[in-house]
Amino acid sequence: MNTDFKSPTTPTIERSSKPSRPWGCAILSFISGGFAVIVLLVAAYFGIRIFDISARMPTRQPKSAIKLAAKSAEAIKQAAQNHRSDEKRLVDTMYARQQIDPNCTMDFLLISGGGDEGAFGTGFLLGWSTVTPGVGAMPKFQGVAGVSAGAFIAPFAFLGTTADLATVDDLFRNPKPDWVVPRGTFFFLPENVSLAAVPGLERNLQEQFNLEFAKRIELAGSDNRMLLIQATNIDTGNGIAFDFIAAARKAVATNDTKNLSQILLASAAIPGAFEPREIQGSLYADGAIVSSFYDGGDEDQRDSFGAVWKREHPNAPIPKTRYWVIINEYIKPTAEIVQPLWPTMMARSLYISMRARTITMLRHLYTKAKLTKALNHGDVEVRWVAIPPNWKPLNDAFFDQATMRNLSDQGKRVGADANSWMTTAP
């Protein structure tokens, strides 16, 4: 029997080449949503640029490279002329002192930056003021120079009374919450003048550097003493030492002390973090950009104090010069295990480079001292002190009161010991 067998037919399934409508809608919705977010962010960005101008400085008028170069050259020339005038006044002043005290010395105090670690310097000065007269005791400074945080300390050290030293120490022991604050929710926008504002710090400085204080600075500088505040001219790239006594004299004459606090804030204006200051048409920022502390810069040895003295008074012995340098930081980087992340690497590298620069500057100062002696231009001593390596901050907070008070106390203990000064280059 023949039987025909047929397999059942498998139904054919037709596949569409187009995605189903639900998936298509989802993809379109995702793209349009993402685009909407981008549009909103861009609109918000430009809206902030248009309506929120409180975090920006006015646009400055551009100048040609030729004009800026000429301005820089003129600034360098003027600084050299000022230096020669200063050296002549120093020679006249020290010669008059020598007639009264044949063993007089010419003492300069140089105070570095360090941010909140300036509390070490304020405490150190208070402790140093208690050292009994003799070797290592605090002298009356012929000149005081400050950079960044050291700029805030320098005017009080220049006046030099126990009350003045206690005042600046109290300032650093009691930081206010609004000394440093972020510039609102959008503090990171590139149009902003800086990431943070310093309303409280500016307020406290203006309160302290009032007309009465300006008069005291003017009077204290009437005998040819010097008070210099270093800042960096961002336009020309030059380090500038503001004559704070001249600024105080002008403040008294005009009954306007605002420029005094502006000079100090310019010296401490860490680029990007704090607002730079425009003074007489130039933009100024942190003095520590060019050097950790003010050392007078390079000079023509023919215009040095010793050379001028030998020309003016060839038969009189040249008074000894002594530099006292307070470093408001560790002299060498602290050791730690660093994670290989680019923000950490950048911050750590900057920290190491700043410590290396401070060491280089101290060595440079010692070299200048040796050269001065080799040229028979007088005897120069250099002494320095820095935050002890065994001191550790209580936490990582910036301008933390507990840490700053602890560091101030540490500075007092170190300053009260006349043997704390280092006499050899690091």
Coordinates of N, CA and C in Angstrom, one line a residue, residues 20-213:
S20 N 10.6 48.5 16.3 CA 9.2 48.7 16.7 C 9.1 50.1 17.2
R21 N 7.9 50.6 17.2 CA 7.6 52.0 17.6 C 8.0 52.3 19.1
P22 N 7.7 51.4 20.0 CA 8.1 51.8 21.4 C 9.6 52.0 21.6
W23 N 10.5 51.2 20.9 CA 11.9 51.5 21.0 C 12.3 52.8 20.3
G24 N 11.8 53.0 19.2 CA 12.0 54.3 18.5 C 11.7 55.5 19.3
C25 N 10.6 55.4 20.0 CA 10.1 56.6 20.8 C 11.1 56.8 22.0
A26 N 11.5 55.6 22.5 CA 12.4 55.7 23.7 C 13.8 56.4 23.3
I27 N 14.3 56.0 22.1 CA 15.6 56.5 21.7 C 15.4 58.0 21.4
L28 N 14.3 58.4 20.7 CA 14.1 59.8 20.4 C 13.9 60.6 21.6
S29 N 13.2 60.0 22.6 CA 13.0 60.7 23.9 C 14.3 61.0 24.6
F30 N 15.2 59.9 24.6 CA 16.5 60.1 25.3 C 17.4 61.1 24.6
I31 N 17.4 61.1 23.3 CA 18.2 62.1 22.6 C 17.7 63.5 22.8
S32 N 16.3 63.7 22.7 CA 15.8 65.0 22.9 C 15.9 65.5 24.3
G33 N 15.8 64.5 25.3 CA 16.0 64.9 26.7 C 17.5 65.4 27.0
G34 N 18.4 64.6 26.4 CA 19.8 65.0 26.6 C 20.1 66.3 25.9
F35 N 19.5 66.5 24.7 CA 19.7 67.8 24.1 C 19.1 69.0 24.9
A36 N 18.0 68.7 25.5 CA 17.3 69.7 26.3 C 18.1 70.1 27.5
V37 N 18.8 69.1 28.1 CA 19.6 69.4 29.3 C 20.8 70.2 28.8
I38 N 21.4 69.9 27.7 CA 22.5 70.7 27.2 C 22.1 72.1 26.9
V39 N 20.9 72.3 26.3 CA 20.4 73.6 26.0 C 20.2 74.4 27.3
L40 N 19.6 73.7 28.3 CA 19.4 74.4 29.5 C 20.7 74.8 30.2
L41 N 21.7 73.9 30.2 CA 23.0 74.3 30.8 C 23.6 75.4 30.1
V42 N 23.6 75.4 28.8 CA 24.1 76.5 28.0 C 23.4 77.8 28.3
A43 N 22.1 77.7 28.3 CA 21.3 78.9 28.6 C 21.6 79.5 30.0
A44 N 21.7 78.5 31.0 CA 22.0 78.9 32.3 C 23.4 79.6 32.4
Y45 N 24.3 79.0 31.7 CA 25.7 79.6 31.7 C 25.7 81.0 31.2
F46 N 25.1 81.2 30.0 CA 25.0 82.5 29.4 C 24.1 83.5 30.2
G47 N 23.1 82.9 30.9 CA 22.3 83.7 31.7 C 23.1 84.3 32.9
I48 N 23.9 83.4 33.5 CA 24.7 83.8 34.6 C 25.7 84.8 34.2
R49 N 26.3 84.6 33.0 CA 27.3 85.6 32.5 C 26.7 87.0 32.3
I50 N 25.4 87.0 31.9 CA 24.7 88.3 31.6 C 24.3 89.0 32.9
F51 N 23.7 88.2 33.8 CA 23.0 88.8 34.9 C 23.8 88.8 36.2
D52 N 24.7 87.8 36.3 CA 25.5 87.8 37.6 C 27.0 88.2 37.3
I53 N 27.2 89.5 37.5 CA 28.5 90.0 37.2 C 29.3 90.4 38.5
S54 N 28.7 90.0 39.6 CA 29.3 90.3 40.9 C 30.7 89.6 41.1
A55 N 30.9 88.4 40.4 CA 32.1 87.7 40.6 C 33.2 88.0 39.6
R56 N 32.9 89.1 38.8 CA 33.9 89.4 37.7 C 34.4 90.8 37.9
M57 N 35.6 91.0 37.5 CA 36.2 92.4 37.4 C 35.9 93.0 36.1
P58 N 35.8 94.3 36.0 CA 35.6 94.9 34.6 C 36.7 94.5 33.6
T59 N 36.3 94.4 32.4 CA 37.2 94.1 31.3 C 38.3 95.2 31.2
R60 N 39.5 94.8 31.2 CA 40.6 95.8 31.1 C 41.0 96.1 29.7
Q61 N 41.4 97.3 29.5 CA 41.8 97.8 28.1 C 43.1 97.1 27.7
P62 N 43.1 96.4 26.6 CA 44.3 95.7 26.2 C 45.4 96.7 25.8
K63 N 46.7 96.3 25.9 CA 47.8 97.1 25.5 C 48.7 96.3 24.6
S64 N 49.4 96.9 23.7 CA 50.3 96.2 22.8 C 51.5 95.6 23.6
A65 N 52.1 94.6 23.0 CA 53.3 94.0 23.7 C 54.4 95.0 23.8
I66 N 54.5 95.9 22.8 CA 55.5 96.9 22.8 C 55.3 97.9 24.0
K67 N 54.1 98.3 24.2 CA 53.8 99.2 25.4 C 54.0 98.5 26.7
L68 N 53.6 97.2 26.8 CA 53.8 96.5 28.0 C 55.3 96.3 28.3
A69 N 56.1 96.0 27.3 CA 57.5 95.8 27.4 C 58.2 97.1 27.9
A70 N 57.7 98.2 27.3 CA 58.3 99.5 27.7 C 57.9 99.8 29.2
K71 N 56.7 99.5 29.6 CA 56.3 99.7 30.9 C 57.1 98.8 31.9
S72 N 57.4 97.6 31.5 CA 58.2 96.7 32.3 C 59.6 97.3 32.5
A73 N 60.2 97.7 31.4 CA 61.5 98.3 31.4 C 61.6 99.5 32.3
E74 N 60.5 100.3 32.2 CA 60.5 101.5 33.0 C 60.4 101.2 34.5
A75 N 59.6 100.1 34.8 CA 59.5 99.7 36.2 C 60.8 99.2 36.8
I76 N 61.5 98.5 35.9 CA 62.8 98.0 36.4 C 63.8 99.1 36.6
K77 N 63.8 100.1 35.7 CA 64.7 101.2 35.8 C 64.3 102.0 37.1
Q78 N 63.0 102.2 37.3 CA 62.6 103.0 38.5 C 63.0 102.2 39.8
A79 N 62.9 100.9 39.8 CA 63.2 100.1 40.9 C 64.7 100.3 41.2
A80 N 65.6 100.3 40.2 CA 67.0 100.4 40.4 C 67.3 101.8 40.9
Q81 N 66.6 102.9 40.5 CA 66.8 104.2 41.0 C 66.4 104.3 42.5
N82 N 65.3 103.7 42.8 CA 64.8 103.6 44.2 C 65.8 102.9 45.1
H83 N 66.4 101.8 44.5 CA 67.3 101.1 45.3 C 68.6 101.9 45.6
R84 N 69.1 102.6 44.6 CA 70.2 103.5 44.9 C 69.9 104.6 45.9
S85 N 68.8 105.1 45.8 CA 68.4 106.2 46.8 C 68.3 105.6 48.2
D86 N 67.7 104.4 48.2 CA 67.5 103.7 49.5 C 68.9 103.4 50.2
E87 N 69.8 102.9 49.4 CA 71.1 102.6 49.9 C 71.9 103.8 50.4
K88 N 71.7 104.9 49.7 CA 72.3 106.2 50.1 C 71.7 106.6 51.5
R89 N 70.4 106.5 51.6 CA 69.8 106.9 52.9 C 70.2 106.0 54.0
L90 N 70.3 104.7 53.7 CA 70.8 103.7 54.7 C 72.2 104.1 55.2
V91 N 73.1 104.4 54.2 CA 74.4 104.8 54.6 C 74.4 106.0 55.5
D92 N 73.7 107.0 55.1 CA 73.6 108.2 56.0 C 73.0 107.9 57.4
T93 N 72.0 107.1 57.4 CA 71.4 106.8 58.7 C 72.3 106.0 59.6
M94 N 72.9 105.0 59.0 CA 73.8 104.1 59.8 C 75.1 104.8 60.2
Y95 N 75.6 105.7 59.4 CA 76.7 106.5 59.8 C 76.4 107.4 61.0
A96 N 75.2 108.0 61.0 CA 74.8 108.8 62.1 C 74.7 108.0 63.4
R97 N 74.1 106.8 63.3 CA 74.0 105.9 64.4 C 75.3 105.4 64.9
Q98 N 76.3 105.2 64.0 CA 77.6 104.7 64.4 C 78.3 105.7 65.3
Q99 N 78.0 107.0 65.0 CA 78.7 108.0 65.8 C 78.3 108.0 67.3
I100 N 77.1 107.4 67.5 CA 76.6 107.3 68.9 C 76.9 105.9 69.4
D101 N 76.7 104.9 68.6 CA 77.0 103.5 69.0 C 77.9 102.8 68.0
P102 N 79.2 102.8 68.3 CA 80.2 102.2 67.3 C 79.9 100.7 67.0
N103 N 79.1 100.0 67.8 CA 78.9 98.6 67.6 C 77.5 98.4 67.0
C104 N 76.8 99.4 66.5 CA 75.5 99.2 65.9 C 75.5 98.3 64.8
T105 N 74.3 97.6 64.6 CA 74.1 96.7 63.5 C 72.9 97.1 62.7
M106 N 72.9 96.7 61.4 CA 71.8 97.0 60.6 C 70.9 95.7 60.4
D107 N 69.7 95.7 60.9 CA 68.9 94.5 61.0 C 67.7 94.6 60.1
F108 N 67.5 93.5 59.3 CA 66.3 93.4 58.5 C 65.5 92.1 58.8
L109 N 64.2 92.3 58.9 CA 63.3 91.1 59.1 C 62.6 90.8 57.9
L110 N 62.7 89.6 57.4 CA 62.0 89.1 56.2 C 61.0 88.0 56.6
I111 N 59.7 88.2 56.2 CA 58.7 87.3 56.6 C 58.0 86.7 55.4
S112 N 58.0 85.4 55.3 CA 57.5 84.7 54.1 C 56.0 84.6 54.2
G113 N 55.4 84.1 53.1 CA 54.0 83.7 53.1 C 53.8 82.4 53.8
G114 N 52.5 81.9 53.7 CA 52.2 80.6 54.3 C 50.7 80.5 54.6
G115 N 49.9 81.5 54.2 CA 48.4 81.4 54.4 C 48.1 81.3 55.9
D116 N 47.3 80.4 56.3 CA 47.0 80.3 57.7 C 48.1 79.9 58.6
E117 N 49.2 79.4 58.0 CA 50.4 79.1 58.8 C 51.2 80.3 59.2
G118 N 50.7 81.5 58.7 CA 51.3 82.7 59.3 C 51.1 82.8 60.8
A119 N 50.3 82.0 61.4 CA 50.1 82.0 62.8 C 51.4 81.6 63.5
F120 N 52.3 80.8 62.8 CA 53.6 80.5 63.4 C 54.4 81.8 63.5
G121 N 54.4 82.6 62.5 CA 55.2 83.9 62.5 C 54.7 84.8 63.6
T122 N 53.4 84.9 63.8 CA 52.9 85.9 64.8 C 53.2 85.4 66.2
G123 N 53.1 84.1 66.4 CA 53.4 83.5 67.7 C 54.9 83.6 68.0
F124 N 55.7 83.4 66.9 CA 57.2 83.4 67.0 C 57.6 84.8 67.5
L125 N 57.1 85.9 66.8 CA 57.5 87.2 67.2 C 57.1 87.6 68.6
L126 N 56.0 87.1 69.1 CA 55.7 87.3 70.5 C 56.7 86.6 71.4
G127 N 57.0 85.4 71.1 CA 58.0 84.7 71.9 C 59.3 85.3 71.8
W128 N 59.7 85.8 70.7 CA 61.0 86.4 70.5 C 61.1 87.7 71.3
S129 N 60.1 88.4 71.4 CA 60.1 89.7 72.1 C 60.4 89.5 73.6
T130 N 60.3 88.2 74.1 CA 60.5 88.0 75.5 C 62.0 87.6 75.8
V131 N 62.8 87.4 74.8 CA 64.2 87.0 74.9 C 64.9 88.2 75.6
T132 N 65.7 87.9 76.6 CA 66.4 89.0 77.3 C 67.5 89.6 76.4
P133 N 67.9 90.8 76.6 CA 68.9 91.5 75.7 C 70.2 90.7 75.6
G134 N 70.7 90.6 74.5 CA 71.9 89.9 74.2 C 71.9 89.2 72.9
V135 N 72.7 88.2 72.6 CA 72.8 87.6 71.3 C 71.5 86.8 71.1
G136 N 70.8 87.1 70.0 CA 69.6 86.5 69.6 C 68.3 87.2 70.1
A137 N 68.5 88.3 70.8 CA 67.3 89.1 71.2 C 66.8 89.9 70.0
M138 N 65.5 90.2 70.1 CA 64.9 91.0 69.0 C 65.5 92.4 68.9
P139 N 66.0 92.8 67.8 CA 66.6 94.1 67.7 C 65.5 95.1 67.2
K140 N 65.8 96.4 67.1 CA 65.0 97.3 66.4 C 65.4 97.2 64.9
F141 N 64.4 96.9 64.1 CA 64.7 96.6 62.7 C 64.8 97.9 61.9
Q142 N 65.9 97.9 61.1 CA 66.0 99.0 60.1 C 65.0 98.9 59.0
G143 N 64.7 97.6 58.7 CA 63.7 97.4 57.6 C 63.0 96.1 57.9
V144 N 61.7 96.1 57.4 CA 60.9 94.9 57.5 C 60.2 94.7 56.2
A145 N 60.2 93.4 55.7 CA 59.6 93.1 54.4 C 58.7 91.9 54.6
G146 N 57.5 92.0 54.0 CA 56.6 90.8 54.1 C 56.0 90.4 52.7
V147 N 55.7 89.2 52.6 CA 55.2 88.6 51.4 C 53.9 87.8 51.8
S148 N 52.8 88.0 51.0 CA 51.6 87.2 51.2 C 51.1 87.3 52.7
A149 N 51.0 86.2 53.4 CA 50.6 86.2 54.8 C 51.6 87.0 55.6
G150 N 52.9 87.0 55.2 CA 53.9 87.8 55.9 C 53.6 89.3 55.7
A151 N 52.9 89.7 54.6 CA 52.6 91.1 54.4 C 51.6 91.6 55.5
F152 N 50.7 90.7 56.0 CA 49.8 91.1 57.1 C 50.6 91.3 58.4
I153 N 51.6 90.6 58.6 CA 52.4 90.6 59.8 C 53.4 91.7 59.8
A154 N 54.0 92.1 58.7 CA 55.1 93.0 58.6 C 54.8 94.4 59.3
P155 N 53.7 95.0 59.0 CA 53.5 96.4 59.6 C 53.5 96.3 61.2
F156 N 53.0 95.2 61.7 CA 53.0 95.1 63.2 C 54.4 94.8 63.7
A157 N 55.1 94.0 63.0 CA 56.5 93.8 63.4 C 57.3 95.1 63.2
F158 N 57.0 95.9 62.3 CA 57.7 97.2 62.0 C 57.5 98.1 63.2
L159 N 56.3 98.2 63.7 CA 56.0 99.0 64.9 C 56.7 98.4 66.1
G160 N 56.6 97.1 66.3 CA 57.4 96.4 67.2 C 57.1 96.3 68.6
T161 N 56.0 97.0 69.1 CA 55.7 97.0 70.5 C 55.0 95.6 70.8
T162 N 55.0 95.3 72.1 CA 54.4 94.0 72.5 C 52.9 94.0 72.2
A163 N 52.3 95.2 72.3 CA 50.8 95.3 72.0 C 50.6 95.1 70.6
D164 N 51.4 95.6 69.7 CA 51.2 95.4 68.2 C 51.4 93.9 67.9
L165 N 52.5 93.3 68.4 CA 52.7 91.9 68.2 C 51.5 91.0 68.7
A166 N 51.0 91.4 69.8 CA 49.8 90.7 70.4 C 48.6 90.9 69.5
T167 N 48.5 92.1 68.9 CA 47.3 92.3 68.0 C 47.3 91.5 66.8
V168 N 48.4 91.4 66.1 CA 48.5 90.5 64.9 C 48.4 89.1 65.2
D169 N 48.9 88.7 66.4 CA 48.8 87.3 66.8 C 47.3 86.9 67.1
D170 N 46.6 87.9 67.7 CA 45.2 87.7 68.0 C 44.4 87.5 66.7
L171 N 44.8 88.3 65.7 CA 44.2 88.3 64.4 C 44.3 86.9 63.8
F172 N 45.5 86.3 63.9 CA 45.7 84.9 63.3 C 45.1 83.8 64.2
R173 N 45.0 84.1 65.5 CA 44.4 83.1 66.4 C 42.9 83.0 66.3
N174 N 42.3 84.0 65.7 CA 40.8 84.1 65.6 C 40.3 84.3 64.2
P175 N 40.5 83.4 63.3 CA 40.0 83.6 61.9 C 38.5 83.6 61.9
K176 N 37.9 84.4 61.1 CA 36.5 84.5 61.0 C 36.0 83.6 59.9
P177 N 34.7 83.1 60.1 CA 34.2 82.1 59.1 C 34.1 82.7 57.7
D178 N 33.9 84.1 57.6 CA 33.8 84.7 56.2 C 35.1 85.3 55.7
W179 N 36.3 84.9 56.3 CA 37.5 85.3 55.8 C 37.7 84.8 54.3
V180 N 37.3 83.6 54.1 CA 37.4 83.0 52.8 C 36.1 82.2 52.5
V181 N 35.4 82.6 51.5 CA 34.1 82.0 51.1 C 34.1 81.7 49.6
P182 N 33.5 80.6 49.2 CA 33.3 80.4 47.7 C 32.4 81.5 47.1
R183 N 32.7 81.7 45.8 CA 31.9 82.7 45.1 C 30.6 82.1 44.6
G184 N 29.7 81.7 45.5 CA 28.4 81.2 45.2 C 28.4 79.8 44.6
T185 N 27.2 79.4 44.1 CA 27.0 78.1 43.5 C 27.9 77.8 42.3
F186 N 28.1 78.9 41.5 CA 28.9 78.7 40.3 C 30.3 79.4 40.4
F187 N 30.9 79.1 41.5 CA 32.2 79.7 41.8 C 33.3 79.2 40.8
F188 N 33.0 78.1 40.1 CA 34.0 77.5 39.2 C 34.0 78.1 37.8
L189 N 33.1 79.0 37.5 CA 33.0 79.5 36.1 C 34.3 80.2 35.7
P190 N 34.8 80.1 34.5 CA 36.0 80.7 34.1 C 36.0 82.2 34.0
E191 N 34.8 82.8 33.9 CA 34.7 84.3 33.9 C 34.9 84.9 35.3
N192 N 34.8 84.1 36.3 CA 34.9 84.6 37.7 C 36.4 85.1 37.9
V193 N 36.5 86.1 38.7 CA 37.9 86.6 39.0 C 38.6 85.7 39.9
S194 N 38.0 84.8 40.7 CA 38.6 83.9 41.5 C 37.6 82.8 42.0
L195 N 38.1 81.8 42.5 CA 37.2 80.7 43.1 C 36.6 81.2 44.4
A196 N 37.3 82.0 45.2 CA 36.8 82.4 46.5 C 36.9 83.9 46.6
A197 N 36.1 84.4 47.6 CA 36.1 85.8 48.0 C 36.6 85.9 49.4
V198 N 37.1 87.1 49.8 CA 37.6 87.3 51.1 C 37.0 88.5 51.8
P199 N 35.6 88.5 51.9 CA 34.9 89.6 52.5 C 35.3 89.9 53.9
G200 N 35.4 88.9 54.7 CA 35.7 89.0 56.1 C 37.1 89.5 56.4
L201 N 38.1 89.0 55.6 CA 39.5 89.4 55.7 C 39.6 90.8 55.3
E202 N 39.0 91.2 54.2 CA 39.1 92.6 53.7 C 38.5 93.5 54.8
R203 N 37.4 93.1 55.4 CA 36.7 94.0 56.4 C 37.7 94.1 57.6
N204 N 38.2 93.1 58.1 CA 39.1 93.1 59.3 C 40.4 94.0 59.0
L205 N 40.9 93.9 57.8 CA 42.1 94.7 57.4 C 41.8 96.1 57.4
Q206 N 40.6 96.5 56.8 CA 40.2 97.9 56.7 C 40.0 98.5 58.1
E207 N 39.4 97.6 59.0 CA 39.2 98.1 60.3 C 40.5 98.3 61.1
Q208 N 41.5 97.4 60.8 CA 42.8 97.6 61.5 C 43.6 98.7 61.0
F209 N 43.7 98.7 59.6 CA 44.6 99.7 59.0 C 43.8 101.0 58.8
N210 N 43.5 101.6 59.9 CA 42.7 102.9 59.9 C 43.7 104.1 59.9
L211 N 43.1 105.3 60.0 CA 43.9 106.5 59.9 C 44.9 106.6 61.0
E212 N 44.5 106.2 62.2 CA 45.4 106.2 63.4 C 46.6 105.3 63.1
F213 N 46.3 104.1 62.6 CA 47.4 103.2 62.3 C 48.3 103.7 61.3

